[in-house]
Amino acid sequence: MDAKTVNRWLAGRVPHRRTRAVVARILDEPEDLLWPQTRPDLAPGASATAEVQAAYAHRADIPNDLWTSLLLGANEQIDIAGYAYPFVMELLPDAADVLAAKCRGGTRIRLAFADPDCPHVAERDSLEQMNGTLAGRIRNALNMVGKLADTPGCDIGLHTSHLYNSVFRFDDKMIVTPYLFRARGYQHPALHLRKLSPKGIFSSFAEQFEQIWGSATPYPQGLSHGLTA
């Protein structure tokens, strides 16, 4: 193909169907990933099932190597919103150092934890029958963050939102865990998503994160109020 034609593709023009098929075969990538705008199911108001790469009955069923590959593979942004999620910092023996290095390399990291003293945490603790341990788990997770709290490019916030799912975003890939009644975090189902459309399910959860983050209190303020263990 002429270089000018390829440049037009890169600028957004969609090639003919036969050409798309050839390019997808050469690059060994799905056609709908290279040109998601060709899928009618990604139009506004349509189903976006192509964005679901995998579904798991429980978060605990997600292989550790998938979590690790998402964490290490993110180069632009990492956004996480949940109650405690200490398991993220346990994926690698030096997870805090790895994330700090990513920040220094230009990755934007935003971690939203629940304020351990807010009423919603007590309610969630009671709902999941955790016997008063959730607040302590949050404080423990905050302690595991370590030097990230002072690393430029990493922002940590405390939210008071009543969550119905947790969001783990790594660039244009995401794990979402919808909550089940009385189930613990590791027991919730999980969806592995990839971003294909600005109108899809990925964007819906990304927008939810932005709303939660917009209401969060910066974590250093939490330090001054003795929120850490």
Short mmCIF file of C-alpha atoms in Angstrom, two decimals:
data_model
loop_
_atom_site.label_atom_id
_atom_site.label_comp_id
_atom_site.label_asym_id
_atom_site.label_seq_id
_atom_site.Cartn_x
_atom_site.Cartn_y
_atom_site.Cartn_z
CA MET A 1 0.00 0.00 0.00
CA ASP A 2 1.04 3.57 -0.59
CA ALA A 3 2.43 5.27 2.52
CA LYS A 4 -0.04 8.15 2.12
CA THR A 5 -2.94 5.69 2.19
CA VAL A 6 -1.65 4.09 5.40
CA ASN A 7 -1.22 7.53 6.95
CA ARG A 8 -4.87 8.24 6.19
CA TRP A 9 -5.79 5.03 8.02
CA LEU A 10 -3.76 6.16 11.02
CA ALA A 11 -5.58 9.49 10.90
CA GLY A 12 -8.93 7.73 11.20
CA ARG A 13 -10.05 6.72 7.71
CA VAL A 14 -11.46 3.19 7.53
CA PRO A 15 -10.16 1.05 4.63
CA HIS A 16 -12.34 -1.24 2.52
CA ARG A 17 -13.50 -4.49 4.09
CA ARG A 18 -11.14 -6.71 2.06
CA THR A 19 -8.17 -4.50 2.94
CA ARG A 20 -9.12 -4.52 6.62
CA ALA A 21 -9.14 -8.31 6.61
CA VAL A 22 -5.67 -8.48 5.02
CA VAL A 23 -4.18 -5.93 7.42
CA ALA A 24 -5.70 -7.70 10.43
CA ARG A 25 -4.22 -11.00 9.26
CA ILE A 26 -0.76 -9.50 8.73
CA LEU A 27 -0.74 -7.75 12.10
CA ASP A 28 -2.32 -10.76 13.82
CA GLU A 29 -4.88 -8.51 15.51
CA PRO A 30 -8.70 -8.70 15.52
CA GLU A 31 -10.25 -6.41 12.91
CA ASP A 32 -12.66 -4.93 15.47
CA LEU A 33 -9.69 -3.94 17.65
CA LEU A 34 -7.94 -2.12 14.79
CA TRP A 35 -11.15 -0.44 13.56
CA PRO A 36 -13.76 -0.59 16.35
CA GLN A 37 -15.91 2.00 14.52
CA THR A 38 -16.84 -0.70 11.97
CA ARG A 39 -18.80 -2.62 14.60
CA PRO A 40 -22.50 -1.69 14.65
CA ASP A 41 -22.78 -2.92 18.25
CA LEU A 42 -20.49 -0.12 19.44
CA ALA A 43 -22.80 2.70 18.38
CA PRO A 44 -24.45 4.80 21.12
CA GLY A 45 -27.19 2.83 22.82
CA ALA A 46 -26.10 -0.50 21.36
CA SER A 47 -24.62 -3.47 23.17
CA ALA A 48 -20.87 -3.35 23.75
CA THR A 49 -20.13 -6.99 24.41
CA ALA A 50 -17.00 -6.80 22.25
CA GLU A 51 -15.41 -4.82 25.07
CA VAL A 52 -15.74 -7.78 27.44
CA GLN A 53 -12.59 -9.85 26.97
CA ALA A 54 -13.36 -12.28 29.78
CA ALA A 55 -15.78 -12.81 32.65
CA TYR A 56 -15.03 -14.57 35.93
CA ALA A 57 -17.44 -15.95 38.49
CA HIS A 58 -15.24 -14.59 41.28
CA ARG A 59 -12.44 -12.03 41.49
CA ALA A 60 -10.35 -14.76 43.08
CA ASP A 61 -10.55 -16.70 39.79
CA ILE A 62 -8.55 -14.05 37.91
CA PRO A 63 -5.02 -15.42 37.34
CA ASN A 64 -2.29 -13.52 39.14
CA ASP A 65 -0.31 -13.28 35.91
CA LEU A 66 -3.19 -11.32 34.34
CA TRP A 67 -3.19 -8.83 37.21
CA THR A 68 0.59 -8.55 37.01
CA SER A 69 0.62 -8.07 33.24
CA LEU A 70 -2.00 -5.32 33.50
CA LEU A 71 -0.05 -3.59 36.26
CA LEU A 72 3.32 -3.81 34.53
CA GLY A 73 1.92 -3.08 31.07
CA ALA A 74 0.24 0.22 31.96
CA ASN A 75 2.29 3.20 30.81
CA GLU A 76 -0.19 6.09 30.72
CA GLN A 77 -2.60 5.76 33.64
CA ILE A 78 -3.61 3.50 36.49
CA ASP A 79 -6.91 4.33 38.21
CA ILE A 80 -8.28 2.22 41.06
CA ALA A 81 -11.36 2.81 43.19
CA GLY A 82 -12.59 0.45 45.87
CA TYR A 83 -12.72 0.02 49.64
CA ALA A 84 -9.33 -1.48 50.51
CA TYR A 85 -7.88 -3.80 47.77
CA PRO A 86 -4.60 -4.64 49.59
CA PHE A 87 -4.10 -7.58 47.20
CA VAL A 88 -2.96 -5.14 44.48
CA MET A 89 0.07 -4.17 46.56
CA GLU A 90 0.77 -7.87 47.15
CA LEU A 91 0.98 -8.79 43.45
CA LEU A 92 4.70 -8.06 43.48
CA PRO A 93 7.17 -8.08 46.38
CA ASP A 94 8.17 -4.52 45.43
CA ALA A 95 4.85 -3.23 44.08
CA ALA A 96 5.21 0.21 45.67
CA ASP A 97 8.68 0.65 44.13
CA VAL A 98 7.41 -0.51 40.73
CA LEU A 99 4.52 1.95 40.80
CA ALA A 100 6.78 4.76 41.98
CA ALA A 101 9.12 4.07 39.06
CA LYS A 102 6.17 4.20 36.69
CA CYS A 103 5.21 7.61 38.06
CA ARG A 104 8.73 8.87 37.46
CA GLY A 105 8.44 7.55 33.92
CA GLY A 106 5.28 9.58 33.26
CA THR A 107 2.47 7.22 34.27
CA ARG A 108 -0.40 8.90 36.10
CA ILE A 109 -1.62 6.89 39.08
CA ARG A 110 -4.76 7.63 41.11
CA LEU A 111 -5.74 5.36 43.99
CA ALA A 112 -9.08 5.94 45.73
CA PHE A 113 -9.57 4.16 49.06
CA ALA A 114 -12.61 4.41 51.31
CA ASP A 115 -12.24 6.74 54.28
CA PRO A 116 -12.01 4.16 57.10
CA ASP A 117 -13.93 6.44 59.46
CA CYS A 118 -16.89 7.19 57.17
CA PRO A 119 -20.32 5.64 57.91
CA HIS A 120 -20.37 3.75 54.62
CA VAL A 121 -17.37 1.68 55.70
CA ALA A 122 -19.17 0.59 58.86
CA GLU A 123 -22.25 -0.27 56.81
CA ARG A 124 -20.21 -2.29 54.30
CA ASP A 125 -18.42 -4.05 57.15
CA SER A 126 -21.76 -5.06 58.63
CA LEU A 127 -23.17 -6.09 55.26
CA GLU A 128 -20.22 -8.34 54.47
CA GLN A 129 -20.14 -9.63 58.06
CA MET A 130 -16.49 -8.65 58.52
CA ASN A 131 -16.83 -8.19 62.29
CA GLY A 132 -15.36 -4.68 62.40
CA THR A 133 -12.22 -5.47 60.38
CA LEU A 134 -12.82 -3.45 57.19
CA ALA A 135 -11.54 -0.15 58.58
CA GLY A 136 -8.36 -1.90 59.67
CA ARG A 137 -7.93 -3.45 56.22
CA ILE A 138 -8.17 0.00 54.66
CA ARG A 139 -5.58 1.42 57.04
CA ASN A 140 -3.32 -1.55 56.33
CA ALA A 141 -3.67 -0.99 52.58
CA LEU A 142 -2.80 2.68 53.04
CA ASN A 143 0.32 1.68 54.97
CA MET A 144 1.32 -0.66 52.13
CA VAL A 145 1.22 2.26 49.71
CA GLY A 146 4.32 3.58 51.46
CA LYS A 147 6.45 6.02 49.46
CA LEU A 148 3.77 6.34 46.78
CA ALA A 149 2.01 8.89 48.97
CA ASP A 150 4.91 11.29 48.38
CA THR A 151 5.73 10.34 44.78
CA PRO A 152 5.02 13.02 42.14
CA GLY A 153 2.53 11.66 39.61
CA CYS A 154 0.73 9.49 42.16
CA ASP A 155 -2.38 10.81 43.87
CA ILE A 156 -4.10 8.97 46.70
CA GLY A 157 -7.57 9.93 47.86
CA LEU A 158 -10.08 8.90 50.50
CA HIS A 159 -13.68 8.69 49.31
CA THR A 160 -16.97 8.44 51.18
CA SER A 161 -18.96 6.96 48.29
CA HIS A 162 -21.26 3.97 48.76
CA LEU A 163 -19.68 1.70 46.12
CA TYR A 164 -21.48 -1.03 44.20
CA ASN A 165 -18.38 -2.16 42.31
CA SER A 166 -14.62 -1.73 42.30
CA VAL A 167 -12.77 -0.37 39.27
CA PHE A 168 -9.19 -1.26 38.33
CA ARG A 169 -8.10 0.61 35.20
CA PHE A 170 -4.77 0.05 33.43
CA ASP A 171 -4.56 2.30 30.34
CA ASP A 172 -7.30 1.03 28.01
CA LYS A 173 -7.88 -2.20 29.92
CA MET A 174 -9.91 -2.63 33.07
CA ILE A 175 -11.12 -5.10 35.67
CA VAL A 176 -14.54 -4.33 37.18
CA THR A 177 -16.02 -6.26 40.08
CA PRO A 178 -19.79 -5.78 40.56
CA TYR A 179 -20.74 -6.39 44.18
CA LEU A 180 -22.98 -9.23 45.33
CA PHE A 181 -25.13 -8.98 48.42
CA ARG A 182 -23.23 -10.12 51.54
CA ALA A 183 -20.27 -11.34 49.46
CA ARG A 184 -16.66 -10.46 50.27
CA GLY A 185 -14.47 -8.69 47.70
CA TYR A 186 -12.74 -11.83 46.40
CA GLN A 187 -16.14 -13.51 45.93
CA HIS A 188 -17.58 -10.86 43.60
CA PRO A 189 -17.79 -11.59 39.87
CA ALA A 190 -15.32 -9.80 37.62
CA LEU A 191 -15.26 -8.46 34.06
CA HIS A 192 -12.07 -7.96 32.07
CA LEU A 193 -12.75 -5.04 29.72
CA ARG A 194 -10.91 -3.30 26.88
CA LYS A 195 -11.79 0.11 25.52
CA LEU A 196 -13.15 0.07 21.98
CA SER A 197 -15.72 2.84 21.96
CA PRO A 198 -16.36 6.15 23.74
CA LYS A 199 -19.95 4.92 24.20
CA GLY A 200 -19.18 1.48 25.57
CA ILE A 201 -19.20 -0.19 28.97
CA PHE A 202 -15.53 0.66 29.54
CA SER A 203 -16.24 4.38 29.27
CA SER A 204 -19.19 4.07 31.65
CA PHE A 205 -16.99 2.67 34.41
CA ALA A 206 -14.21 5.14 33.58
CA GLU A 207 -16.68 7.98 34.08
CA GLN A 208 -17.80 6.44 37.36
CA PHE A 209 -14.21 6.53 38.57
CA GLU A 210 -13.95 10.21 37.67
CA GLN A 211 -17.05 11.00 39.72
CA ILE A 212 -15.73 9.10 42.74
CA TRP A 213 -12.32 10.71 42.39
CA GLY A 214 -13.85 14.15 42.16
CA SER A 215 -15.34 13.75 45.63
CA ALA A 216 -12.27 12.21 47.28
CA THR A 217 -10.14 13.94 49.92
CA PRO A 218 -6.37 14.00 49.26
CA TYR A 219 -4.67 11.33 51.36
CA PRO A 220 -2.01 13.61 52.95
CA GLN A 221 -4.92 15.38 54.68
CA GLY A 222 -5.92 11.98 56.01
CA LEU A 223 -2.46 11.61 57.51
CA SER A 224 -2.94 14.76 59.56
CA HIS A 225 -6.17 13.35 60.95
CA GLY A 226 -4.60 10.07 62.05
CA LEU A 227 -6.28 7.82 59.49
CA THR A 228 -3.34 5.46 59.17
CA ALA A 229 -2.65 2.56 61.48
#
